[in-house]
JSON list of C-alpha atoms in Angstrom, two decimals:
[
{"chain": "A", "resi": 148, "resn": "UNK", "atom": "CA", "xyz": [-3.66, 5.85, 2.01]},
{"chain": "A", "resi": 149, "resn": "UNK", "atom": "CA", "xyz": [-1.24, 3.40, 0.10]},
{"chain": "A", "resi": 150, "resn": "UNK", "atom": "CA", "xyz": [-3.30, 0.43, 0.56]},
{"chain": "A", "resi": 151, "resn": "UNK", "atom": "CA", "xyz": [-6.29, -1.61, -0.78]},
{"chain": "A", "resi": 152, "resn": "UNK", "atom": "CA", "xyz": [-9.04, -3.16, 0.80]},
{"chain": "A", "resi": 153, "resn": "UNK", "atom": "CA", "xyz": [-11.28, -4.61, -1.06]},
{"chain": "A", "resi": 154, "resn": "UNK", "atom": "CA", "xyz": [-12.35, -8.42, 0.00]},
{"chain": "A", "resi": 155, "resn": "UNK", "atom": "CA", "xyz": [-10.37, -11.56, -1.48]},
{"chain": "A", "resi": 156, "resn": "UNK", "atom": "CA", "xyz": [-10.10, -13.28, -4.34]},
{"chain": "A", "resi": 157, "resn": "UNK", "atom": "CA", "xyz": [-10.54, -16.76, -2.95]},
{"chain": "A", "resi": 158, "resn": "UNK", "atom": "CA", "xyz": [-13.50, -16.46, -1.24]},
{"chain": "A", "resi": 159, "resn": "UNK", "atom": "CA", "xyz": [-16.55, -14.88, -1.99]},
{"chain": "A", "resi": 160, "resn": "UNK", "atom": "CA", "xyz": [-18.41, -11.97, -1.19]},
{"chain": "A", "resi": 161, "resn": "UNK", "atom": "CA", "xyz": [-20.61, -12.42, 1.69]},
{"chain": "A", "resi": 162, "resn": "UNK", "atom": "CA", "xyz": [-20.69, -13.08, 5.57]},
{"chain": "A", "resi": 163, "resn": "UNK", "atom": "CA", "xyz": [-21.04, -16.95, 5.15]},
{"chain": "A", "resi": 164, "resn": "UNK", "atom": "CA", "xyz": [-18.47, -17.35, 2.91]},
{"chain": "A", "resi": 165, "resn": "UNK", "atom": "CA", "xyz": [-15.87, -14.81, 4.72]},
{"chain": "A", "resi": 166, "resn": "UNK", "atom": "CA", "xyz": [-16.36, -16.51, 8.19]},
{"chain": "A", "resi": 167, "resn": "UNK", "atom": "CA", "xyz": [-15.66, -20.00, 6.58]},
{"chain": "A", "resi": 168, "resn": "UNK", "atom": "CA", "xyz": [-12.30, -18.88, 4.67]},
{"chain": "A", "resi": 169, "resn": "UNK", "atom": "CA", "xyz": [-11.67, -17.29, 8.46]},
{"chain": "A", "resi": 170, "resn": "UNK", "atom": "CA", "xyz": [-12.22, -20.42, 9.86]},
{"chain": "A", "resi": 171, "resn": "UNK", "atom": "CA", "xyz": [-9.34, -22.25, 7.39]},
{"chain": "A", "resi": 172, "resn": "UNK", "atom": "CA", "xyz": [-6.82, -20.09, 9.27]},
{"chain": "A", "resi": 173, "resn": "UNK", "atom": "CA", "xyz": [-4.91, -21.59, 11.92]},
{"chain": "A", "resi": 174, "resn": "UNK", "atom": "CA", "xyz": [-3.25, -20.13, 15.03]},
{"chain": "A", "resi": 175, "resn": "UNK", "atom": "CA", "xyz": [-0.07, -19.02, 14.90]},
{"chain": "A", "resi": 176, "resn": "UNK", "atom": "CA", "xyz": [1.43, -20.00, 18.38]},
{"chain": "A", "resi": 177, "resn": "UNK", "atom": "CA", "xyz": [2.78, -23.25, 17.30]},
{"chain": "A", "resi": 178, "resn": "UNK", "atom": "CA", "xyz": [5.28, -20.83, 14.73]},
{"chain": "A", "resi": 179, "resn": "UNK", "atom": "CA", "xyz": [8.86, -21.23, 15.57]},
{"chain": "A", "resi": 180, "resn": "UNK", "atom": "CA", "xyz": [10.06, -17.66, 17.85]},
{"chain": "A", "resi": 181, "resn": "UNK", "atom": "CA", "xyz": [13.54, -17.90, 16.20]},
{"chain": "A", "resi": 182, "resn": "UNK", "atom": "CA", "xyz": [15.44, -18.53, 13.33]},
{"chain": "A", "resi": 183, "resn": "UNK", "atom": "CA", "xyz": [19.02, -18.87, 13.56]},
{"chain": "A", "resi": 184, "resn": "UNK", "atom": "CA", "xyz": [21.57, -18.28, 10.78]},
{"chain": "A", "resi": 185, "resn": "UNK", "atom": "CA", "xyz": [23.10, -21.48, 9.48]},
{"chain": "A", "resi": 186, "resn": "UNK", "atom": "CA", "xyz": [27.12, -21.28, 9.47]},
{"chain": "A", "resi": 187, "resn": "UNK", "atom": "CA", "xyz": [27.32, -20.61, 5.64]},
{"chain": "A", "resi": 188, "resn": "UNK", "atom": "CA", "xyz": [25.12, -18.03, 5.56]},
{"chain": "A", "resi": 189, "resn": "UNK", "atom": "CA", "xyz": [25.18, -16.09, 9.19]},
{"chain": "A", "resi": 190, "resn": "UNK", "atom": "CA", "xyz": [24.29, -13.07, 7.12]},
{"chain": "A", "resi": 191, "resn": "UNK", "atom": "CA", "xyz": [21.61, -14.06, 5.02]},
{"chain": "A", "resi": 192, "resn": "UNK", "atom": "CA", "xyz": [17.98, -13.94, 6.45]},
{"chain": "A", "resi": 193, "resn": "UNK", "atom": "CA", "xyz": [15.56, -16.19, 4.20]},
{"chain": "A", "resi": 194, "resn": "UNK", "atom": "CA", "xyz": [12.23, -17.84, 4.68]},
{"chain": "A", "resi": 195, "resn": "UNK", "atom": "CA", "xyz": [11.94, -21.56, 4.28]},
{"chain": "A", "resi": 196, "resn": "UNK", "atom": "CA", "xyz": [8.25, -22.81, 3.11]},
{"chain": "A", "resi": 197, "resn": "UNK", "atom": "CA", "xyz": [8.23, -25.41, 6.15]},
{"chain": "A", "resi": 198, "resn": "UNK", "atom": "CA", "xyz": [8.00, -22.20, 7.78]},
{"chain": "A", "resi": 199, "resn": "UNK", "atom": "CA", "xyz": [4.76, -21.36, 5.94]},
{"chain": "A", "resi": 200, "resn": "UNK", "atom": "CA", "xyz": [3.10, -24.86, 6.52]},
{"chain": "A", "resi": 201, "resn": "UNK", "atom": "CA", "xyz": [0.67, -23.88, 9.08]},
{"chain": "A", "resi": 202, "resn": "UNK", "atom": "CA", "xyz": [-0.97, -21.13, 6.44]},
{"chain": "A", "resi": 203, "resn": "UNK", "atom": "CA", "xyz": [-3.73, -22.08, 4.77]},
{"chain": "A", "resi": 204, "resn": "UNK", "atom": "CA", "xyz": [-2.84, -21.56, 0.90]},
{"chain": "A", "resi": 205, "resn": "UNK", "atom": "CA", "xyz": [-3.63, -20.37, -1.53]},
{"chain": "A", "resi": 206, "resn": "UNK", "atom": "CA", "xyz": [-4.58, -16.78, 0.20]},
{"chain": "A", "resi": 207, "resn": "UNK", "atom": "CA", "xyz": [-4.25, -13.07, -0.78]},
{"chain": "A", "resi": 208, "resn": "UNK", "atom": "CA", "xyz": [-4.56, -11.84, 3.62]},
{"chain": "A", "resi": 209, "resn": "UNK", "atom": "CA", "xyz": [-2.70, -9.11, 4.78]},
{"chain": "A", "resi": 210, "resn": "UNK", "atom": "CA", "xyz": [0.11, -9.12, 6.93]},
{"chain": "A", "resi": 211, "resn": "UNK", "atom": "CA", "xyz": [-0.95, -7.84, 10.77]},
{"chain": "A", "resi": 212, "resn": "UNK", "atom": "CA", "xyz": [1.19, -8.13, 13.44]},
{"chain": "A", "resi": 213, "resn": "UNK", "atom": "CA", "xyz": [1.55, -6.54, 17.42]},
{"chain": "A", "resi": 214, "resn": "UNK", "atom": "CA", "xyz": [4.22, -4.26, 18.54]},
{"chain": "A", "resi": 215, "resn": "UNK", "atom": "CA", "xyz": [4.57, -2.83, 21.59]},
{"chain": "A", "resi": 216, "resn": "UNK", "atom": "CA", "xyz": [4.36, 1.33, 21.35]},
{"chain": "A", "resi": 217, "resn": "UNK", "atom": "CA", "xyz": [4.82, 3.36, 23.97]},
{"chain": "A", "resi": 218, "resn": "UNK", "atom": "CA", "xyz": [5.37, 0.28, 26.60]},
{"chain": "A", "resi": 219, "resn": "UNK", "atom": "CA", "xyz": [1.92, -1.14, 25.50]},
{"chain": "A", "resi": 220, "resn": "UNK", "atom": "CA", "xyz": [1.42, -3.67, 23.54]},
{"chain": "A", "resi": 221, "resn": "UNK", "atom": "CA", "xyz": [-0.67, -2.90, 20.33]},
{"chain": "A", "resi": 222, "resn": "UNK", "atom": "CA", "xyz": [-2.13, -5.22, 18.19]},
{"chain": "A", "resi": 223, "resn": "UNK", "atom": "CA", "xyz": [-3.42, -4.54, 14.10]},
{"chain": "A", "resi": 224, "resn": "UNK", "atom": "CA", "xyz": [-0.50, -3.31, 12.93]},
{"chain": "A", "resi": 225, "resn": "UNK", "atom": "CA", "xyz": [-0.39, -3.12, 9.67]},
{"chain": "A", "resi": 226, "resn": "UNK", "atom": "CA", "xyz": [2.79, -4.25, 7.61]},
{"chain": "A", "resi": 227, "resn": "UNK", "atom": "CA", "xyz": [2.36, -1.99, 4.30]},
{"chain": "A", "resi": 228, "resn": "UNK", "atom": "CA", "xyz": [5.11, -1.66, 1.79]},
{"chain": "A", "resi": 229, "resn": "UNK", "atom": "CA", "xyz": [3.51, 0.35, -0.63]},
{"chain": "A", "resi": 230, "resn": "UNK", "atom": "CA", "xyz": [3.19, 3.10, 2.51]},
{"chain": "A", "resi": 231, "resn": "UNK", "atom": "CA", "xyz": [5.92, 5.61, 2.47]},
{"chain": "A", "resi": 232, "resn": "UNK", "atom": "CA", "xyz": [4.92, 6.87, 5.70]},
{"chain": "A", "resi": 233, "resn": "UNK", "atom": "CA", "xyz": [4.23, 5.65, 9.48]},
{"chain": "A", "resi": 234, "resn": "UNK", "atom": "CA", "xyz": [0.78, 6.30, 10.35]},
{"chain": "A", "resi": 235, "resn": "UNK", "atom": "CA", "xyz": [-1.32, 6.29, 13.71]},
{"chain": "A", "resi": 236, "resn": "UNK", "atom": "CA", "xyz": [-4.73, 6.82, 14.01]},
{"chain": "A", "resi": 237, "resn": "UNK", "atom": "CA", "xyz": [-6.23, 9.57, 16.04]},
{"chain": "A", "resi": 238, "resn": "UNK", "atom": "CA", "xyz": [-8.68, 7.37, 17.92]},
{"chain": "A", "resi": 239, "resn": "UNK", "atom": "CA", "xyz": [-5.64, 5.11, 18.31]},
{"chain": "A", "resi": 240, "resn": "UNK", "atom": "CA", "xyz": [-3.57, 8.29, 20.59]},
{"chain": "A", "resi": 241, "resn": "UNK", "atom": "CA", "xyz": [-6.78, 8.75, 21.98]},
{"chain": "A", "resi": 242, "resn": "UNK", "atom": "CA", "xyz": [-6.91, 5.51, 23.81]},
{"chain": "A", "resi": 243, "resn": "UNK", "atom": "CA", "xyz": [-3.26, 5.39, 24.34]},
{"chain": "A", "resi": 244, "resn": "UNK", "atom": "CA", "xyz": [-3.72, 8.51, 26.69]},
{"chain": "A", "resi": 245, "resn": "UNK", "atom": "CA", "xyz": [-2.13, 10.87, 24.39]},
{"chain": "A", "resi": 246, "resn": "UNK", "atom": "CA", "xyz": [-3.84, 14.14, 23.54]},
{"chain": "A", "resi": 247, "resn": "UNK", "atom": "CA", "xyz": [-4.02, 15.87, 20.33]},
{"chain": "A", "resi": 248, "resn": "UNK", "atom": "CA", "xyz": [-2.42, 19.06, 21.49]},
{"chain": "A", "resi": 249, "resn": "UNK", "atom": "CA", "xyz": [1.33, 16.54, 21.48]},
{"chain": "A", "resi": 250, "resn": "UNK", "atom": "CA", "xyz": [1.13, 16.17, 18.11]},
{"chain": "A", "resi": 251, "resn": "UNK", "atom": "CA", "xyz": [3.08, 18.66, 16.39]},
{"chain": "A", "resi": 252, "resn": "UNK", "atom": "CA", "xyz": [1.03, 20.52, 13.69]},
{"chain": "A", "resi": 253, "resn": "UNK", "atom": "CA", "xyz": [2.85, 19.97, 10.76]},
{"chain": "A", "resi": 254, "resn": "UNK", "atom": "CA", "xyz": [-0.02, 18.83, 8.62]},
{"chain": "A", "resi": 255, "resn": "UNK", "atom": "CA", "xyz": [0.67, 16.84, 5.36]},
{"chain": "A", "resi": 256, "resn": "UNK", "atom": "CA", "xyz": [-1.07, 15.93, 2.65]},
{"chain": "A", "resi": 257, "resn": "UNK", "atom": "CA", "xyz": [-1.46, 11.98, 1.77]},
{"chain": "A", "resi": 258, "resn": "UNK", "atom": "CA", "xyz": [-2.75, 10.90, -1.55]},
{"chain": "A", "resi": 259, "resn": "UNK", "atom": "CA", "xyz": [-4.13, 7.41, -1.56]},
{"chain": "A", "resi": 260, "resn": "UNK", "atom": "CA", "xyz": [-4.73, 4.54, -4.72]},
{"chain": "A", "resi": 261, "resn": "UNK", "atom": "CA", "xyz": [-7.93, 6.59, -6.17]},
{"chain": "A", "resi": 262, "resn": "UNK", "atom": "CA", "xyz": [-6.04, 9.82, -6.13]},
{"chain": "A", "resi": 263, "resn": "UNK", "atom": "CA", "xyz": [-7.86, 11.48, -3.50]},
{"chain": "A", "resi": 264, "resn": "UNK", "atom": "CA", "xyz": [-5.65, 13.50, -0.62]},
{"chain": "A", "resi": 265, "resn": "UNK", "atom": "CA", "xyz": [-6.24, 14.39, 2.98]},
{"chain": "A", "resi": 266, "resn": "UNK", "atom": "CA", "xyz": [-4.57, 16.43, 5.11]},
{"chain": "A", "resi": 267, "resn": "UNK", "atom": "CA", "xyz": [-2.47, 14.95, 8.49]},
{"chain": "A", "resi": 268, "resn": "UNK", "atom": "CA", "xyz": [-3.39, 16.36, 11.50]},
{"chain": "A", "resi": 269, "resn": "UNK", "atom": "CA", "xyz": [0.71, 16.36, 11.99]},
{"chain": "A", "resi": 270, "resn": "UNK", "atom": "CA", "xyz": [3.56, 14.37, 13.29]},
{"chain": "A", "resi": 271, "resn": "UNK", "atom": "CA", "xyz": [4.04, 12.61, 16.59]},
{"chain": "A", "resi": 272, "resn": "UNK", "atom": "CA", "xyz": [7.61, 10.59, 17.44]},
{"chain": "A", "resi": 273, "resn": "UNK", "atom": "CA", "xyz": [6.73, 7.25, 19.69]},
{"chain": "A", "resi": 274, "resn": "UNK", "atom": "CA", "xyz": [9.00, 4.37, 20.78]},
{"chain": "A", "resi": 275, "resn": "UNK", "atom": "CA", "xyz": [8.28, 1.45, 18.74]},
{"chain": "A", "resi": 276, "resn": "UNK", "atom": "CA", "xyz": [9.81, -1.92, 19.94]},
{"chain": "A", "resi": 277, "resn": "UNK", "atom": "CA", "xyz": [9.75, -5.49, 18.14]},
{"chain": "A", "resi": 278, "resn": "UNK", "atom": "CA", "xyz": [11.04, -7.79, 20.25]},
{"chain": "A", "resi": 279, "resn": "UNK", "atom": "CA", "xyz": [14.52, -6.68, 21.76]},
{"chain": "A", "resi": 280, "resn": "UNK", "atom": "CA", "xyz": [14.98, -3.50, 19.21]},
{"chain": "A", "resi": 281, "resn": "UNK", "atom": "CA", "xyz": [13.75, -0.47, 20.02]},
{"chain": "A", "resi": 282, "resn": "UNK", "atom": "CA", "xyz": [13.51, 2.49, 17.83]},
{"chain": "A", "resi": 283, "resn": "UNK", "atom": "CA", "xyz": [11.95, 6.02, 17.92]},
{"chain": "A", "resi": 284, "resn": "UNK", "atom": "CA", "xyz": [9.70, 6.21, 15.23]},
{"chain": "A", "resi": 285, "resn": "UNK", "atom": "CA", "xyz": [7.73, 9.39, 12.95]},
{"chain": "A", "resi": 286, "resn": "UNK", "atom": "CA", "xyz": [4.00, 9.08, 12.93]},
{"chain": "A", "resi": 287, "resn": "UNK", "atom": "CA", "xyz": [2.13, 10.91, 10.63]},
{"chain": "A", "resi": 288, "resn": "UNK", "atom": "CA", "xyz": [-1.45, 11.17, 12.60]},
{"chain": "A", "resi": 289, "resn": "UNK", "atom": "CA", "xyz": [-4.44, 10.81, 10.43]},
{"chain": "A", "resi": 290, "resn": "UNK", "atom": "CA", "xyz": [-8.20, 11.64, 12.00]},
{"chain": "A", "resi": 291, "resn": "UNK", "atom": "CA", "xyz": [-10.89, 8.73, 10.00]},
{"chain": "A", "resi": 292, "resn": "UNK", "atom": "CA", "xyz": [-11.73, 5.55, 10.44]},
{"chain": "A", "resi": 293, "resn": "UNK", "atom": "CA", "xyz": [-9.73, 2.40, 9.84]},
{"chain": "A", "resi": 294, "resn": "UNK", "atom": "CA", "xyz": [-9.96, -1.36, 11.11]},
{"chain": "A", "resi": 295, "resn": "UNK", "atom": "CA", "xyz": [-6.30, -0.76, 11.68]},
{"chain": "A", "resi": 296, "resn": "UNK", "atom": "CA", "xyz": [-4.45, 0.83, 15.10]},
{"chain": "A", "resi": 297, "resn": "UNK", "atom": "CA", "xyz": [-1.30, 1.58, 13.16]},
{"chain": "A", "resi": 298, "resn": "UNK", "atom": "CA", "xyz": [0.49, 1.11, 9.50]},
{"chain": "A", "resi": 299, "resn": "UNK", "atom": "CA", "xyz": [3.86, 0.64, 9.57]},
{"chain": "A", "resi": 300, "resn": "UNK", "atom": "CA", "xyz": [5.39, 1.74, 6.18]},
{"chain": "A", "resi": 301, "resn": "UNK", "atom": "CA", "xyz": [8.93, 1.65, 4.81]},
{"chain": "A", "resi": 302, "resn": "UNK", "atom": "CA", "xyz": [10.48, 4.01, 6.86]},
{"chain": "A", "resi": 303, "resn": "UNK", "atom": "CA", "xyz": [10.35, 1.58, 9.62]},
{"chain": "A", "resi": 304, "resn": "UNK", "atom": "CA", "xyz": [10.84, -1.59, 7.56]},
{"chain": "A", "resi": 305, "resn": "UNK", "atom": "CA", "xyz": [14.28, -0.21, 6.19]},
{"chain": "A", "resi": 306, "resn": "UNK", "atom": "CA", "xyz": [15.09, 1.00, 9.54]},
{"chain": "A", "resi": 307, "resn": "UNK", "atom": "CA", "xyz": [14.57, -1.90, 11.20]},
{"chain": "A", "resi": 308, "resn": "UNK", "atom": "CA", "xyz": [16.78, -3.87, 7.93]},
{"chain": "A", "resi": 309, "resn": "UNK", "atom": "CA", "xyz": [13.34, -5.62, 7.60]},
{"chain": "A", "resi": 310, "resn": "UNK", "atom": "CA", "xyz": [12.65, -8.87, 4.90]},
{"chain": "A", "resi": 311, "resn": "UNK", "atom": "CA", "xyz": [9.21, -9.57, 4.93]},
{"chain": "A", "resi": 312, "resn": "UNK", "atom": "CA", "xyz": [7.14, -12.29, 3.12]},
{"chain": "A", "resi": 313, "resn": "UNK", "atom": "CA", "xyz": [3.46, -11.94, 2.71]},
{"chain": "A", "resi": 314, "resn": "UNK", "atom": "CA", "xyz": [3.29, -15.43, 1.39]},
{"chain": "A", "resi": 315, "resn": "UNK", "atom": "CA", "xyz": [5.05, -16.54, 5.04]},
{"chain": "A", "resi": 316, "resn": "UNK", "atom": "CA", "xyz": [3.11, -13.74, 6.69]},
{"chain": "A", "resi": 317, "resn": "UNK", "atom": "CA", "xyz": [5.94, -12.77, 8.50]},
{"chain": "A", "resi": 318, "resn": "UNK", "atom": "CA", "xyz": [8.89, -10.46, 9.18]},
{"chain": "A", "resi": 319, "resn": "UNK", "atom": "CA", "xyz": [12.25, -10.99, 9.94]},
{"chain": "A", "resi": 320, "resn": "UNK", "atom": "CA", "xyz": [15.60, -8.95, 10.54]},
{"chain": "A", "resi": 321, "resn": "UNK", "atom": "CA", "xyz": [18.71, -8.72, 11.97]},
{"chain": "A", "resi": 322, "resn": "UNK", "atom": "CA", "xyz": [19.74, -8.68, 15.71]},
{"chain": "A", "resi": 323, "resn": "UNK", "atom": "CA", "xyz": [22.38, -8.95, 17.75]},
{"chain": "A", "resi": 324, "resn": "UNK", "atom": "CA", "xyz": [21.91, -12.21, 18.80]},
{"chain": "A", "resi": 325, "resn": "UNK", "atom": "CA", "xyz": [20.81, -13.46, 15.52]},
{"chain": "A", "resi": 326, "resn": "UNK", "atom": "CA", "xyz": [17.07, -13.01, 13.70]},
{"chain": "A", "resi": 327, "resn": "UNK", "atom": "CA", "xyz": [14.51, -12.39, 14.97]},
{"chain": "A", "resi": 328, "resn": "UNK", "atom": "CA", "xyz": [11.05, -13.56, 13.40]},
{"chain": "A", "resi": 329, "resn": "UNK", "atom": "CA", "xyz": [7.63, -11.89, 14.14]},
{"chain": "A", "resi": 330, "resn": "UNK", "atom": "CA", "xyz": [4.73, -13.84, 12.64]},
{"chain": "A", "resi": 331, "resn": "UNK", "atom": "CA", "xyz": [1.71, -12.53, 12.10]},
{"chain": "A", "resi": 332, "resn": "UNK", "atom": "CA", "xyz": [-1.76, -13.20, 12.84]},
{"chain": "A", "resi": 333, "resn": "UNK", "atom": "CA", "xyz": [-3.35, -14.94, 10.08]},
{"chain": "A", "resi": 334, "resn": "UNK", "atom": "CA", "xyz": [-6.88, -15.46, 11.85]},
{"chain": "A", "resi": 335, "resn": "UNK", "atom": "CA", "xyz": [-7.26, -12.22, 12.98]},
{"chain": "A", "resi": 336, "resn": "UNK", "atom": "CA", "xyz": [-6.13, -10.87, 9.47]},
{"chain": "A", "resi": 337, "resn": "UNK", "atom": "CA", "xyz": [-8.97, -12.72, 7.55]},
{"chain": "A", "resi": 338, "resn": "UNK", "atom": "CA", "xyz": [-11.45, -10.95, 10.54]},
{"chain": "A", "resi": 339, "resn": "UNK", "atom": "CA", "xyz": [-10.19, -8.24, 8.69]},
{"chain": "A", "resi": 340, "resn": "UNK", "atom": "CA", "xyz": [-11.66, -9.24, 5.57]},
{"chain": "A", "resi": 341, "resn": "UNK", "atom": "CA", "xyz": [-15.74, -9.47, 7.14]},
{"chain": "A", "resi": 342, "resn": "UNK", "atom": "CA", "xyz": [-14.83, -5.78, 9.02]},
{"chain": "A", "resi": 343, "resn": "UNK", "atom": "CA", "xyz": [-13.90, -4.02, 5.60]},
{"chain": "A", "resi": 344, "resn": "UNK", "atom": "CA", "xyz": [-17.02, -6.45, 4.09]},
{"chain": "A", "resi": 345, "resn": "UNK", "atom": "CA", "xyz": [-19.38, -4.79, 7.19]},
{"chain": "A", "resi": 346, "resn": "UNK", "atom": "CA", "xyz": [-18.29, -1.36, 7.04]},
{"chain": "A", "resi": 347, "resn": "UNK", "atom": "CA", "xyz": [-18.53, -1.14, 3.46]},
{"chain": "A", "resi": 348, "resn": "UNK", "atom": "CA", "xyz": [-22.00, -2.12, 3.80]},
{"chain": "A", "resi": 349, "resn": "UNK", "atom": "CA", "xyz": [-23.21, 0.40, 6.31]},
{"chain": "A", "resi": 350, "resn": "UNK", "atom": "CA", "xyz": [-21.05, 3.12, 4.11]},
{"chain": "A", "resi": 351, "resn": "UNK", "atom": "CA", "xyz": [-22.61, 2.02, 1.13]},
{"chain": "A", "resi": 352, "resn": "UNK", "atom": "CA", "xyz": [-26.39, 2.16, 1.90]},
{"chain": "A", "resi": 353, "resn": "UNK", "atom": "CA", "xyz": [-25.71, 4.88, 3.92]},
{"chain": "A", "resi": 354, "resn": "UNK", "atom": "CA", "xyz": [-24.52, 7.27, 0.75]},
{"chain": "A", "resi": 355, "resn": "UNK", "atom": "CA", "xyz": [-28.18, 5.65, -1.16]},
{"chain": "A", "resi": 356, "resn": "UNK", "atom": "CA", "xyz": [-30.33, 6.21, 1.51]},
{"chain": "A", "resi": 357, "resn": "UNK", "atom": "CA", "xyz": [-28.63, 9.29, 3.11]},
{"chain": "A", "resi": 358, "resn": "UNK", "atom": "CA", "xyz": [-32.19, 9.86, 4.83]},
{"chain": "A", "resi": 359, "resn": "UNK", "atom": "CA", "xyz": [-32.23, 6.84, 6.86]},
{"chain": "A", "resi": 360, "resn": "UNK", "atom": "CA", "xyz": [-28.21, 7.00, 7.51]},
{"chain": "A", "resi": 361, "resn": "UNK", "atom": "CA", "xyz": [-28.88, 6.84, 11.34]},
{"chain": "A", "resi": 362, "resn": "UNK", "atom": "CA", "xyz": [-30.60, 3.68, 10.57]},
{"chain": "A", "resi": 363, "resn": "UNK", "atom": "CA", "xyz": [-27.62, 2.09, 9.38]},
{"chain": "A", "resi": 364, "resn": "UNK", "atom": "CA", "xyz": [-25.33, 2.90, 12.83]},
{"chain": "A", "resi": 365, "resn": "UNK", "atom": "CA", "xyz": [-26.78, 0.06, 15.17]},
{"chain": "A", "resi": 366, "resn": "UNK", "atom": "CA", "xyz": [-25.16, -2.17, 12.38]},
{"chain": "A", "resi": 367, "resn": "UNK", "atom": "CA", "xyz": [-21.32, -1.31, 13.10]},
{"chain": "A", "resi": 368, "resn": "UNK", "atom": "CA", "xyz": [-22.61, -1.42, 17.02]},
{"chain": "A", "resi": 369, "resn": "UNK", "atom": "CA", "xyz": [-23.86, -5.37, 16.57]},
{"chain": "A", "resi": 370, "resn": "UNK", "atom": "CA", "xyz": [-20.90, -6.72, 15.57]},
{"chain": "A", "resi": 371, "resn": "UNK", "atom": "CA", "xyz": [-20.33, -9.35, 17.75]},
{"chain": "A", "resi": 372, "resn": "UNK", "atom": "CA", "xyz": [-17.27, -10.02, 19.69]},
{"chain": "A", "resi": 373, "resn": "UNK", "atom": "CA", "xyz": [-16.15, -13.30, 17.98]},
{"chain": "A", "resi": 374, "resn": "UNK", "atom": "CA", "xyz": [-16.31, -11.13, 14.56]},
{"chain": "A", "resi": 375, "resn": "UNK", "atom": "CA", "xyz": [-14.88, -7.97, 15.41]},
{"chain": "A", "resi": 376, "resn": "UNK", "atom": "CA", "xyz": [-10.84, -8.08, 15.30]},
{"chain": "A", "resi": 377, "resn": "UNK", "atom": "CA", "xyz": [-11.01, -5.51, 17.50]},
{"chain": "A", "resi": 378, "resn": "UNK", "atom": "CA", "xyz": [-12.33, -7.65, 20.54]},
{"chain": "A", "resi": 379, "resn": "UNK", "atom": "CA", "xyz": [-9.26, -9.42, 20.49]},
{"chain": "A", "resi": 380, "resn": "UNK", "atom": "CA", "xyz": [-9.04, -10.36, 24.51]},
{"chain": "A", "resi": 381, "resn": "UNK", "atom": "CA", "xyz": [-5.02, -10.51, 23.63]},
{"chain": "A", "resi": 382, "resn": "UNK", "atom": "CA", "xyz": [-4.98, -6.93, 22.69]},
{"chain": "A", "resi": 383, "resn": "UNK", "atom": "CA", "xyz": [-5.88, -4.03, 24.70]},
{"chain": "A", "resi": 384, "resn": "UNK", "atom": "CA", "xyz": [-5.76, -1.99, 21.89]}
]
């Protein structure tokens, strides 16, 4: 896949230290919903850095937001411009109630950042609304794990006439009532940060003790709810 994960650069390196640059993060429900266009510039969409005041800066986090799919509403959704493709996760159909035999089996291959391809499983076409615009989108479907439900790539971004700013952490585009901002979650995207730190533990002494690999699976069963961004009460998925 088109994306890195690989911890941040302003904090360090362990549990400690990744739960307390989590805890710098504010909530985002105090975020404007709109943002109307001014007079002199009805079609210009920009971000002002009032806008980014609740953020706690400096920060490298990535930019996670919910969409609803399929009339539910689906949380860790990944925002990825260096993704030329849509992508859903198997496990992710799976609890939508979809079954593997929808998909259409056009398998693709995807090469990542280290070079390394794997194979789709194929293509599936779901309705993807943000806020009142509703398009049918491509999904490539992709069978491994991920501490993401979706990544939306360009496709979708230029579709939907999308400006995004990861400084902001936040989308916006056109409507027809005016823009439309989405904000994303910044506390539940530094969670992110102690899943990939977690996981890449267990996946790391399980390939140098491959002997005592079951050992290692309790570990990704113990994370506790207030760590896991996937125990989001918000999010059903």
């Amino acid at each position: 896949m088109n994306m890195i994960i690989g911890g941040s650069q302003f904090c360090g390196d362990t549990i400690s230290l990744i739960k307390a640059y989590q805890r710098k993060a504010k909530a985002s429900k105090s975020w404007p919903a709109w943002s109307p266009p001014s007079d002199n510039q009805s079609n210009s969409i920009t971000f002002e850095e009032e806008e980014a005041g609740e953020i706690d800066h400096p920060h490298s986090d990535p930019l996670v937001i919910d969409l609803v799919i399929k009339d539910l509403e689906v949380g860790r959704v990944l925002i990825d411009t260096g993704s030329t493709i849509n992508v859903i996760f198997h496990d992710t159909l799976r609890r939508m109630n979809v079954e593997l035999k929808e998909v259409i089996p056009t398998p693709k291959p995807l090469t990542g950042f280290s070079g390394v391809t794997e194979m789709t499983l194929g293509s599936f076409k779901l309705p993807v609304m943000a806020k009142e615009v509703t398009k049918i989108i491509d999904f490539a479907v992709v069978d491994y794990p991920a501490i993401y439900n979706v990544i939306m790539g360009t496709p979708w971004l230029n579709a939907m006439k999308v400006v995004l700013s990861t400084y902001h952490l936040g989308i916006k585009f056109p409507t027809q009532n005016g823009t439309v901002v989405i904000w994303g979650s910044h506390k539940q995207s530094r969670l992110y940060f102690l899943a990939e730190h977690k996981l890449r533990k267990i996946t790391t002494t399980s390939m140098e003790k491959p002997k005592r690999a079951k050992s290692t699976q309790p570990l990704a069963e113990n994370i506790s709810q207030k760590d896991d961004p996937k125990s989001s009460p918000k999010q059903w998925l």
